[in-house]
Coordinates of C-alpha atoms in Angstrom, one line a residue:
Chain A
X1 CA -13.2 -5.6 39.8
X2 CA -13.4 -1.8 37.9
X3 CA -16.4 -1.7 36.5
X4 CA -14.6 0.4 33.9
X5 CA -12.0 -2.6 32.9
X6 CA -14.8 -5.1 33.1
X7 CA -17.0 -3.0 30.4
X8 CA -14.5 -1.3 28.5
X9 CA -14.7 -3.1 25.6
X10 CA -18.1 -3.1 25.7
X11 CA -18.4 1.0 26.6
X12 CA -16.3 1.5 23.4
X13 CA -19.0 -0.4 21.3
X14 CA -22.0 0.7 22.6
X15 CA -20.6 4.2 23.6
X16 CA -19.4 5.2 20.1
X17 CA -22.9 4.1 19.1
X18 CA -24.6 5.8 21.3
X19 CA -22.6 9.4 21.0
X20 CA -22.7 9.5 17.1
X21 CA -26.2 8.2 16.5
X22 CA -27.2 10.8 15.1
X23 CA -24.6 11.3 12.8
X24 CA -22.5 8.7 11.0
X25 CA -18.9 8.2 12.5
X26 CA -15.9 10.1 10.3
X27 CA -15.0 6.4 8.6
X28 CA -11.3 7.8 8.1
X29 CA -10.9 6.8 12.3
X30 CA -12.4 3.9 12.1
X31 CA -9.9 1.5 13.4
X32 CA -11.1 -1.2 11.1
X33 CA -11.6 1.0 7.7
X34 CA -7.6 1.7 9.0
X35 CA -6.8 -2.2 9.7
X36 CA -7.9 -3.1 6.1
X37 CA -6.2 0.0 4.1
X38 CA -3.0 -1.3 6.1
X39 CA -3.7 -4.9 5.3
X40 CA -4.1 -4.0 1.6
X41 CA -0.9 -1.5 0.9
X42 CA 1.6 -3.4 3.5
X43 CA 1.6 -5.6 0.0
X44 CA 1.7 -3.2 -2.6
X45 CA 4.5 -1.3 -3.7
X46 CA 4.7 2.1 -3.9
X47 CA 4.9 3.3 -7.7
X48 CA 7.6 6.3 -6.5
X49 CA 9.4 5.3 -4.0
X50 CA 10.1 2.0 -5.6
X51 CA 11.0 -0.5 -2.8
X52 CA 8.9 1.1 0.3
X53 CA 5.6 -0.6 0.6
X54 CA 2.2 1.8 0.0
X55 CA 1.9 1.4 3.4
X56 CA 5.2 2.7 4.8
X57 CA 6.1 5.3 2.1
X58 CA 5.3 9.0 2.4
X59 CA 5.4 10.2 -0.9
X60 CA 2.7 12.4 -2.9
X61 CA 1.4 9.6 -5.0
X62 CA 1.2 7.1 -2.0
X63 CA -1.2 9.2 0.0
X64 CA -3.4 9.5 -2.8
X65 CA -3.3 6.2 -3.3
X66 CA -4.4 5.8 0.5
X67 CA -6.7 7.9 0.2
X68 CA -8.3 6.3 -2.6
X69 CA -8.5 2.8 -1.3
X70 CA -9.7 4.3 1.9
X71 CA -12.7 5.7 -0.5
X72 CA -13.1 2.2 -1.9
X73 CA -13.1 0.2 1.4
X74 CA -15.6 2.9 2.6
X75 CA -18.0 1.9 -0.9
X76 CA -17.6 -1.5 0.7
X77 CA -15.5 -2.9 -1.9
X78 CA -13.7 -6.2 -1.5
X79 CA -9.9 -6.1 -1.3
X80 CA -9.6 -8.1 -4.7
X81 CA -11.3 -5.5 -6.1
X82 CA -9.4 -2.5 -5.2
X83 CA -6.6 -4.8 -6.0
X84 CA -7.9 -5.0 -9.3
X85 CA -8.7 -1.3 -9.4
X86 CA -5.0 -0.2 -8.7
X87 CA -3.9 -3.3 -11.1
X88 CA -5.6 -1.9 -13.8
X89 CA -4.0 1.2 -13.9
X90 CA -0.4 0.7 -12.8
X91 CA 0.5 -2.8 -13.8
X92 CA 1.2 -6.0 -12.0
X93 CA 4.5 -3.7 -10.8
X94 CA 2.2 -2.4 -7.7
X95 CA 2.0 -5.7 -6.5
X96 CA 4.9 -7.5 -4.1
X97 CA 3.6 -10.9 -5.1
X98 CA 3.7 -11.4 -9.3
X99 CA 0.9 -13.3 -10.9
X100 CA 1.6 -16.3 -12.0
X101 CA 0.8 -16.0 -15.8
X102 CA 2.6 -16.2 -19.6
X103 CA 5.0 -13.3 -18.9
X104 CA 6.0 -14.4 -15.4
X105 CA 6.3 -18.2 -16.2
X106 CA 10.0 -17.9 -15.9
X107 CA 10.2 -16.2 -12.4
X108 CA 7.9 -18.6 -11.1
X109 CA 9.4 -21.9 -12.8
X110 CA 12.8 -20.8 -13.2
X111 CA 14.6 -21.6 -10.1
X112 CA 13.2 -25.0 -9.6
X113 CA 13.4 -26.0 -13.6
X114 CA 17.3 -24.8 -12.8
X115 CA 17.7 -26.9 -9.7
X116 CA 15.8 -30.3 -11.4
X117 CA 18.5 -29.8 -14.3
X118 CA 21.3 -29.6 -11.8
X119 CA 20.2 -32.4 -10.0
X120 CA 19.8 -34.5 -13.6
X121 CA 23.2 -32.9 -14.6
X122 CA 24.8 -34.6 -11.1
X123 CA 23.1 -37.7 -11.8
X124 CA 24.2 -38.5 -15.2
X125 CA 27.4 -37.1 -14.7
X126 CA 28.2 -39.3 -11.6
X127 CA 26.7 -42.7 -13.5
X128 CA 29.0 -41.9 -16.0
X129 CA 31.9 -41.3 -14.3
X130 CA 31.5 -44.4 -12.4
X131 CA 30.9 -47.0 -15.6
X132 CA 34.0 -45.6 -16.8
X133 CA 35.7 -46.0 -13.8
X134 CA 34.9 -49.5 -13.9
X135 CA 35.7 -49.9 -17.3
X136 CA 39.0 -47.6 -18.1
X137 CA 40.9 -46.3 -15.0
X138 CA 43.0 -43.7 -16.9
X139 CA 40.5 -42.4 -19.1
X140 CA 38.8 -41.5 -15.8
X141 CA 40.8 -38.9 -15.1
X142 CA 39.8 -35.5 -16.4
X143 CA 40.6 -32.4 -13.9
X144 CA 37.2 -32.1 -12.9
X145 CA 36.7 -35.5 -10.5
X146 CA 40.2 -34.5 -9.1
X147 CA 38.6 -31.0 -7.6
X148 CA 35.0 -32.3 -7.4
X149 CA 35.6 -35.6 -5.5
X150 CA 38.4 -37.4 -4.4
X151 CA 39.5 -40.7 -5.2
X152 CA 37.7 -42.5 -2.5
X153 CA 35.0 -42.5 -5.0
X154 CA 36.5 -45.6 -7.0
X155 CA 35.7 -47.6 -3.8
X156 CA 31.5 -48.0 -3.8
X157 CA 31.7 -46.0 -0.3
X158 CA 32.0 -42.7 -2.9
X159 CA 28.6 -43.0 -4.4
X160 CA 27.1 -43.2 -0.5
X161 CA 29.0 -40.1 0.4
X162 CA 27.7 -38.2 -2.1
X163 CA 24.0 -39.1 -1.1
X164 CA 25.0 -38.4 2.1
X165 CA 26.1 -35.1 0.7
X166 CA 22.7 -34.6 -0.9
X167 CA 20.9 -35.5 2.1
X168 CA 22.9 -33.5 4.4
X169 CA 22.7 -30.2 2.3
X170 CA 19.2 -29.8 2.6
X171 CA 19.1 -30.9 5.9
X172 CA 21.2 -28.2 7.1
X173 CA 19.6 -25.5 5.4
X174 CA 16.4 -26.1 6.9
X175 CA 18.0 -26.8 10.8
X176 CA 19.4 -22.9 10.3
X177 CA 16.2 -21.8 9.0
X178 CA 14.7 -22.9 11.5
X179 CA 17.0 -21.5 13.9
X180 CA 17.6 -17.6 12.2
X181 CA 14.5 -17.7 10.0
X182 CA 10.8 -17.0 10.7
X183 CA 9.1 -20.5 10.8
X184 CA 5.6 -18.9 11.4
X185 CA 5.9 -16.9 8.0
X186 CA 5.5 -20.7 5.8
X187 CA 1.9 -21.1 7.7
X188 CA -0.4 -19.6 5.0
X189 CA -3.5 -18.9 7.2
X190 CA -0.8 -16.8 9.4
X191 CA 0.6 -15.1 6.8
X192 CA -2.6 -14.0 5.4
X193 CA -4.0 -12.9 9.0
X194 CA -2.7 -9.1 8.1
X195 CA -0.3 -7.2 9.7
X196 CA 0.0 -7.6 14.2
X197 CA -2.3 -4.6 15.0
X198 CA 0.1 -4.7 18.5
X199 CA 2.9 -3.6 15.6
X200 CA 0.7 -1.5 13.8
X201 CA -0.2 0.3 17.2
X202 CA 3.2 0.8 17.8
X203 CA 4.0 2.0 14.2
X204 CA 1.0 4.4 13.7
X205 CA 3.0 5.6 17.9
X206 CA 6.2 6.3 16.3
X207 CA 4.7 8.0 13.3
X208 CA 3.0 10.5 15.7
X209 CA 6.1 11.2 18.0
X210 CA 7.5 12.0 14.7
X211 CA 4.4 14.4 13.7
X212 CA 2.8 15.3 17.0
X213 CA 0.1 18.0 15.9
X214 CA -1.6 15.0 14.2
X215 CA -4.5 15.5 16.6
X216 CA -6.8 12.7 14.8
X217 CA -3.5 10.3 14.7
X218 CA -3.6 10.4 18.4
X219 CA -6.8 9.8 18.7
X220 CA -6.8 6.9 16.7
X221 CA -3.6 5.7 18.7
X222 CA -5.4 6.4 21.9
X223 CA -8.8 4.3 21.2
X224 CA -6.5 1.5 19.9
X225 CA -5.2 1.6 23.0
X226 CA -8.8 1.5 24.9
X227 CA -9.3 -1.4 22.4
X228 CA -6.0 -3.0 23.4
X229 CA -7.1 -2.5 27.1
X230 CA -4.1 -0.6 27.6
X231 CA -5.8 2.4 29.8
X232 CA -2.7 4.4 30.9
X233 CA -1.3 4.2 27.5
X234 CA -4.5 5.6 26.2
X235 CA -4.3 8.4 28.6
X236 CA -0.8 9.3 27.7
X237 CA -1.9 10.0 24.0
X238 CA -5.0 11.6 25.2
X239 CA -2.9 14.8 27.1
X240 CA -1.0 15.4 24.0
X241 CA -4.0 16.6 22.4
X242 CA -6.2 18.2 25.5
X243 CA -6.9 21.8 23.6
X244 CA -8.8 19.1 21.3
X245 CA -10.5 17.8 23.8
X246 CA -11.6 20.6 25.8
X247 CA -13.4 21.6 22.8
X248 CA -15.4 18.5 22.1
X249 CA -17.9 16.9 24.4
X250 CA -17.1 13.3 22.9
X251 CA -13.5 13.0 23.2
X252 CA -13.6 13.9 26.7
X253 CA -15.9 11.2 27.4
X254 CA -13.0 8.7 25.5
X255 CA -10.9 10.8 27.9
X256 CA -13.2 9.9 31.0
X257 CA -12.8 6.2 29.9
X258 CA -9.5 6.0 29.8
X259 CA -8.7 8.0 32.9
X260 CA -11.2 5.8 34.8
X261 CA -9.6 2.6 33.5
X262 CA -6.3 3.3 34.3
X263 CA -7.4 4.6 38.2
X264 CA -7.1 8.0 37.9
X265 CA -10.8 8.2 39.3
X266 CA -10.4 12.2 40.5
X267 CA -9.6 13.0 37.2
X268 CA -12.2 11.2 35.9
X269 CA -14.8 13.2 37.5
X270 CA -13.2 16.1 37.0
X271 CA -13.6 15.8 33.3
X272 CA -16.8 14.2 33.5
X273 CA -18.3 17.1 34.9
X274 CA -16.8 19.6 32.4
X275 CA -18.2 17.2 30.0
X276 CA -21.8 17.4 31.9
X277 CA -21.2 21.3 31.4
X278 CA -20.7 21.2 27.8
X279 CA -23.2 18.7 26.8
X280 CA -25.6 17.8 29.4
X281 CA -28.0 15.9 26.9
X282 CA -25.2 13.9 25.7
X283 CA -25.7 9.7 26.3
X284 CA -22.8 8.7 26.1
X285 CA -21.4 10.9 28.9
X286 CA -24.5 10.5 31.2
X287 CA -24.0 7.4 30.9
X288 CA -20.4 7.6 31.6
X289 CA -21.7 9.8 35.0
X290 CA -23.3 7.0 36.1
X291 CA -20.8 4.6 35.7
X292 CA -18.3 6.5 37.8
X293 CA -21.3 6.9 40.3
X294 CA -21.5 3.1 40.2
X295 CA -17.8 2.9 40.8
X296 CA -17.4 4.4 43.7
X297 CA -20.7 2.3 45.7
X298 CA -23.3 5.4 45.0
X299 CA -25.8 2.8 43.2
X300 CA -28.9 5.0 43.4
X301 CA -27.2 7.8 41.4
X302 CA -25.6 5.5 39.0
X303 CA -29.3 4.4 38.6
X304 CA -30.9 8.1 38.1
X305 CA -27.6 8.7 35.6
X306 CA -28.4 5.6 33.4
X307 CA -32.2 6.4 33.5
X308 CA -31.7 9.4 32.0
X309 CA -29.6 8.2 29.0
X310 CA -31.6 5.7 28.5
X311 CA -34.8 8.0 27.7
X312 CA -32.1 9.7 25.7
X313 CA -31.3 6.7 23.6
X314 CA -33.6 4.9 21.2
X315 CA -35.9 2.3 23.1
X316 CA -35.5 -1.3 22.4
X317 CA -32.1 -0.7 20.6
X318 CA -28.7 -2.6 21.5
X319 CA -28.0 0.5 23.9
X320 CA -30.9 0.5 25.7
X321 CA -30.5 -2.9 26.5
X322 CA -27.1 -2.4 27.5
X323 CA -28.1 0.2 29.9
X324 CA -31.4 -1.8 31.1
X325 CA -28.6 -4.3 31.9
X326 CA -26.2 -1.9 33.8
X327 CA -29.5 -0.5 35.9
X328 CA -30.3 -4.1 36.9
X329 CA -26.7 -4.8 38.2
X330 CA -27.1 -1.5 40.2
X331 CA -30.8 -2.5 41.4
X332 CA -29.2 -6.1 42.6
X333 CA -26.6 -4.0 44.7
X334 CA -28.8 -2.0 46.4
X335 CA -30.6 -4.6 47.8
Chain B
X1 CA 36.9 -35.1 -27.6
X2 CA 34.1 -35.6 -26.4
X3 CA 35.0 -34.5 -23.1
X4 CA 36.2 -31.0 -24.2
X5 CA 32.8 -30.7 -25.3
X6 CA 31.4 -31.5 -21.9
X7 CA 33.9 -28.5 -20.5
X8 CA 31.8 -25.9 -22.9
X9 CA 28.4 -26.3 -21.2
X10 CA 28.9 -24.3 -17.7
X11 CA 31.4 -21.7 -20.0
X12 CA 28.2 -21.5 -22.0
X13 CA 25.7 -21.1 -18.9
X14 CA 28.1 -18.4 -18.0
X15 CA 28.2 -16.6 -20.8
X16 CA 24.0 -16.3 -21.1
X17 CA 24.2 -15.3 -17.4
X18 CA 26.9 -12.4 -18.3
X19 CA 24.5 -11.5 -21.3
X20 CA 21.5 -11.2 -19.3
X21 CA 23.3 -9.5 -16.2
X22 CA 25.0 -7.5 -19.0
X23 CA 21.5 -6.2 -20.7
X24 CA 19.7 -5.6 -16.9
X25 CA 22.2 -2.5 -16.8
X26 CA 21.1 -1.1 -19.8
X27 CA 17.6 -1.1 -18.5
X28 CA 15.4 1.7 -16.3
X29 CA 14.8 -0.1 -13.3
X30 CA 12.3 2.6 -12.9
X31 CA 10.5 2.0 -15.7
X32 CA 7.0 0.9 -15.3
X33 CA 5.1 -0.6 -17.9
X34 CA 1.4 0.7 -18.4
X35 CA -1.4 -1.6 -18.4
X36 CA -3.2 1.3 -20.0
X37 CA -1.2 0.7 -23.4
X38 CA -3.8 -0.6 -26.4
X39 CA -6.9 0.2 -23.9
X40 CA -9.5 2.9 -24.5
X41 CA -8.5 6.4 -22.6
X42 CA -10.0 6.5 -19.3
X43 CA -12.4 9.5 -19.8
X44 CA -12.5 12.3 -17.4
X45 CA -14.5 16.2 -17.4
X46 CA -12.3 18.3 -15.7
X47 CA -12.7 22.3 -16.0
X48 CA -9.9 24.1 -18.5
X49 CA -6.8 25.7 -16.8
X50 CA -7.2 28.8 -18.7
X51 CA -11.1 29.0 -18.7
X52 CA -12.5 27.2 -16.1
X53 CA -16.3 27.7 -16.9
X54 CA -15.5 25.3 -20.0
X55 CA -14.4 21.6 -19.5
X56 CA -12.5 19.2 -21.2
X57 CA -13.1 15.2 -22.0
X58 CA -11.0 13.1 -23.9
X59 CA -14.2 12.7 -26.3
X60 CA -13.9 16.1 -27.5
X61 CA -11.3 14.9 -29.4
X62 CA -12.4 11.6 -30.9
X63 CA -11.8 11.1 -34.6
X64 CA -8.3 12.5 -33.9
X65 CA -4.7 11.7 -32.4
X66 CA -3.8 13.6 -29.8
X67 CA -1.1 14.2 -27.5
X68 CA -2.1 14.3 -23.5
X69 CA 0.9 15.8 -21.6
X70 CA 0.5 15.8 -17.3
X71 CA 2.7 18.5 -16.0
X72 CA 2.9 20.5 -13.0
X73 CA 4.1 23.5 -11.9
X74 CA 6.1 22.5 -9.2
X75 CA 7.6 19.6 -11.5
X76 CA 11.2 20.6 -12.1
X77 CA 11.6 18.2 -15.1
X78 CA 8.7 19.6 -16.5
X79 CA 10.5 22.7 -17.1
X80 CA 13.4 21.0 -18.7
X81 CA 10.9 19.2 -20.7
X82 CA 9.0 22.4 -21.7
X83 CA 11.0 24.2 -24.8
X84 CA 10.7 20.3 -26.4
X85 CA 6.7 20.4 -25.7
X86 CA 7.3 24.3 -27.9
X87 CA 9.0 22.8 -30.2
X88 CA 6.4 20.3 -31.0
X89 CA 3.3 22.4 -31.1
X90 CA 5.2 24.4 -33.5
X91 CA 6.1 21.4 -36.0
X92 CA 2.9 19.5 -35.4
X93 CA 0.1 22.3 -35.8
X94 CA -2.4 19.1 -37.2
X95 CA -1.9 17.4 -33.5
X96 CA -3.2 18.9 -30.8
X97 CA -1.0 18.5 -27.9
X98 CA -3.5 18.6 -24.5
X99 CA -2.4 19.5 -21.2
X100 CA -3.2 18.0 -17.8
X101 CA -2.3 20.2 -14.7
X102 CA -1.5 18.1 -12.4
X103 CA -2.1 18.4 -8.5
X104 CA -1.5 22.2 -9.1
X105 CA -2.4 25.6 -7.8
X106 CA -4.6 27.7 -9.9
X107 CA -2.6 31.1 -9.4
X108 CA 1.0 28.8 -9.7
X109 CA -0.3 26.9 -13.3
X110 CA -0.9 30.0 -14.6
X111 CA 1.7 31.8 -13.7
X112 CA 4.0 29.3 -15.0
X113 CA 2.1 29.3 -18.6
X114 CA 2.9 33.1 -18.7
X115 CA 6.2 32.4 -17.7
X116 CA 7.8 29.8 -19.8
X117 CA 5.2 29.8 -22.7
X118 CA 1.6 28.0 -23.3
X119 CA 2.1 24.9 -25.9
X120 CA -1.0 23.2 -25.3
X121 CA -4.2 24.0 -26.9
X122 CA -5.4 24.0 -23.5
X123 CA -4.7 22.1 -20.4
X124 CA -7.1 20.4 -18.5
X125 CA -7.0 21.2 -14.4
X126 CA -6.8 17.7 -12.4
X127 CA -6.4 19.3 -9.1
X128 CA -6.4 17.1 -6.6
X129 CA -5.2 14.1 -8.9
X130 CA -7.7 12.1 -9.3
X131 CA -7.7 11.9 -13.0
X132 CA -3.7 11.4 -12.6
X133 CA -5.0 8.0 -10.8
X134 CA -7.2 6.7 -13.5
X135 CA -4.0 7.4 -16.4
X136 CA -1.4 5.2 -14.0
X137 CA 0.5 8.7 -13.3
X138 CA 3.2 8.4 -10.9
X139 CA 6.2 10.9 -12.4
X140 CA 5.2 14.0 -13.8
X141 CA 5.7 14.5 -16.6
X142 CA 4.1 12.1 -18.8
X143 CA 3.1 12.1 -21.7
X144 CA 0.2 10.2 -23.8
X145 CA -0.2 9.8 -27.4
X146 CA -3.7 8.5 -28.0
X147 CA -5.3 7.6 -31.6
X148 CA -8.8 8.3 -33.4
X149 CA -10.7 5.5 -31.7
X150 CA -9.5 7.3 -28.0
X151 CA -7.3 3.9 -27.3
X152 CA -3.9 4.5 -25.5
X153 CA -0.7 3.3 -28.3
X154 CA 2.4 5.2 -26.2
X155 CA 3.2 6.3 -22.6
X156 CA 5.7 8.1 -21.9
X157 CA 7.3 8.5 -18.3
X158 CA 9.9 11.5 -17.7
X159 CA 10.6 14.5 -19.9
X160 CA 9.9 14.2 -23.3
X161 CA 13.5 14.7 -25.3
X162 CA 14.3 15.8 -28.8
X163 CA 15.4 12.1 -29.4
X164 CA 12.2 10.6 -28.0
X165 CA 10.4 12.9 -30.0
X166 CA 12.0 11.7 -33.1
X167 CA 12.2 8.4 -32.8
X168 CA 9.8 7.2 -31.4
X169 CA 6.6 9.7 -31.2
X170 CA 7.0 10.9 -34.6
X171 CA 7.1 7.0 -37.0
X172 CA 4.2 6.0 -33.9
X173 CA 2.3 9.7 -35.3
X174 CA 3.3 8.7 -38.9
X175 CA 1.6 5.5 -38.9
X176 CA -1.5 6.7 -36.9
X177 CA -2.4 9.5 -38.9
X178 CA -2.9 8.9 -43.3

């Protein structure tokens, strides 16, 4: 219905495309260079702050440590590698999940080496108990069976209620899992998918309420939410950093996106015109122009708007298709 | 008989649990253990504190065993740490004892030289930590001892004491040097 809902996703593509190509966009905002660096240090620990997560902590040392995998995502490394790289230098103790390996044998084994033992331990000790039950009644009478089981076990009915016992233990631990735990976590391919970027939107929110002169935090927050296709939200983050924006020809056409989006449509060509002021031979904002022009039924200036960023755009790229596209839909309107 | 023998085994899991439990205590649970221990020093050029048109790489020093100390001015153990480092440029003139500023303001660093006192032959200015990164620092101070070959044999985390000084640097210096 809004031609600015229908093509946001694609406007925030294509647009930040067209707007930087001629320079290469700061990677520190790229949403996905971000994604991966919180992928990465959500499961390594932070060396000073020792039970915070890289991710979370806001020491000295974990910054840099940001910083530096942000440096070797950028150089296109793969996460094993800066794994690897941070491995190297601070141990297997940066890492939530231990190797499996000579030193660690015990952590890894331990615990079900313990419970095959017990379970051994139960066996013999109940065979036993019940030969010599069979064979000597008062020898089979040490303190023990009178706390462990009661005497019903002379009859064979003991033997079943202590399967039952063994059956129902088990049984009952995984109906309350089920019920308190997080089933979903025990899917691997779901646990490996990274961290919800609806909860890392949210986080990276609460971070800047904290910090609010982060002007690149909320502009990061605010295209997440164009992303997200959450339009109001994205304008809400927007106006707590319009002195930014005033300066800088680009942001305000993010800002005219958002604005647009959420149906603020006077306000969207009031800042599209400031824009036009500041930067008349910008693409990205004509062709913003002409997709409020387009918006509002005035197809032949939506068309003069998009002709004119496309002569600014490289011919025969993705965006001059795009645009090609968008003049074609207007063209079919007219008619 | 028998079964009083049978009684001893969960006394005797109990007792290795306490012993285990019992010897956690006594450990840092802070304590890291370096990777870096046994491996070549990761090399580095970095310009001197004092003189910053000269540099420093660990390969200036090869043939010898040295001592590489990260400290900071803002690093409050450091200064407890410092009349120790004194100490031991004073008893050990044959080692030289290096210095890596780390994450430090020029004007602060050497301020705080003046200050408390300069025991390094010269300190190496890492300031915006980079070098700290390669070396596995994550509490200033630490301290390095590395041998003739440039390979890593101690790391120490925290303030270097009197007692760590004696026994542990100086029998690992002993054996390293003839």
């Amino acid at each position: 219905m809004n031609w600015f809902v229908k093509t946001c996703a694609v406007i925030i593509v294509a647009c930040s495309s067209l707007a930087y190509a001629g320079e290469a966009q700061p990677l520190a905002q790229d949403p996905l260079v971000e994604t991966r660096l919180n992928a990465i240090s959500e499961n390594l620990r932070c060396l000073v702050c020792q039970n915070e997560t890289l991710a979370a902590s806001r020491s000295d040392l974990a910054e840099d440590l940001r910083r530096e995998v942000r440096h070797l995502i950028e150089a296109g490394k793969s996460d094993k590698e800066i794994i690897e790289f941070l491995v190297s230098r601070y141990g297997d103790y940066v890492l939530y999940n231990p190797p499996f390996k000579a030193t660690t044998v015990l952590l890894w084994v331990g615990p079900f080496a313990l419970l095959a033992g017990g379970i051994i331990g139960l066996i013999v000790f109940l065979r036993r108990r019940s030969r010599q039950g069979l064979v000597d009644e008062e020898d089979a009478e040490p303190v023990l069976e009178t706390v462990v089981v009661p005497a019903v076990d002379k009859r064979p009915t003991g033997r079943w209620l202590v399967l039952l016992m063994l059956a129902i233990i088990p049984l009952g631990g995984a109906l309350v899992y089920l019920k308190v735990g997080n089933p979903a976590a025990l899917d691997p391919a779901r646990a490996k998918a990274g961290p919800d970027p609806e909860v890392m939107v949210a986080r990276l929110a609460a971070k800047l309420e904290a910090n609010p002169n982060d002007a690149q935090g909320w502009q990061l927050l605010a295209r997440a939410y164009l992303v997200m296709n959450r339009p109001a939200d994205a304008v809400k983050a927007y106006n707590r950093i319009l002195p930014e924006i005033k300066k800088n020809p680009d942001l305000m056409g993010d800002y005219v996106e958002a604005l647009a989006g959420s149906g603020d449509m006077a306000g969207a060509r009031t800042w599209i015109n400031k824009a036009l002021q500041l930067d008349a031979k910008n693409p990205k904002i004509i062709f913003l122009a002409g997709g409020l022009a387009f918006e509002q039924g005035n197809f032949p200036e939506a068309i003069r708007y998009w002709e004119k960023a496309l002569k600014l755009v490289e011919p025969n790229s993705k965006e001059a298709q795009f645009i090609q596209e968008n003049i074609a839909e207007a063209k079919s309107r007219i008619k | 008989m028998k079964r009083f023998w049978w009684f001893l085994i969960p006394l005797l899991a109990f007792a290795v649990l306490v012993f285990f439990l019992a010897r956690g205590l006594t450990k840092d649970p802070g304590y890291v253990p370096s990777p870096l221990v046994g491996k070549p020093a990761p090399t580095f050029d970095l310009p001197q504190l004092q003189n910053p048109k000269l540099t420093f790489a660990p390969e200036d020093l090869k043939g010898r065993v040295w001592l590489l100390n990260v400290w900071a001015s803002w690093c409050v153990s450091c200064r407890a740490e410092h009349p120790v480092l004194i100490d031991f440029a004073r008893s050990h003139p044959d080692i030289p004892l290096i210095g890596l500023d780390y994450k430090d303001q020029l004007p602060d660093a050497l301020n705080w030289l003046k200050q408390h006192g300069n025991p390094y032959v010269l300190s190496a200015f890492d300031a915006d930590g980079r070098v700290g990164i390669d070396y596995g620092v994550y509490g200033v101070p630490e301290t390095y001892v590395i041998d003739q070959a440039g390979v890593i044999r101690y790391k120490h985390v925290g303030p270097l004491t009197p007692e760590v000084v004696q026994t542990l640097i100086d029998p690992l210096l002993k054996g390293l040097t003839p």
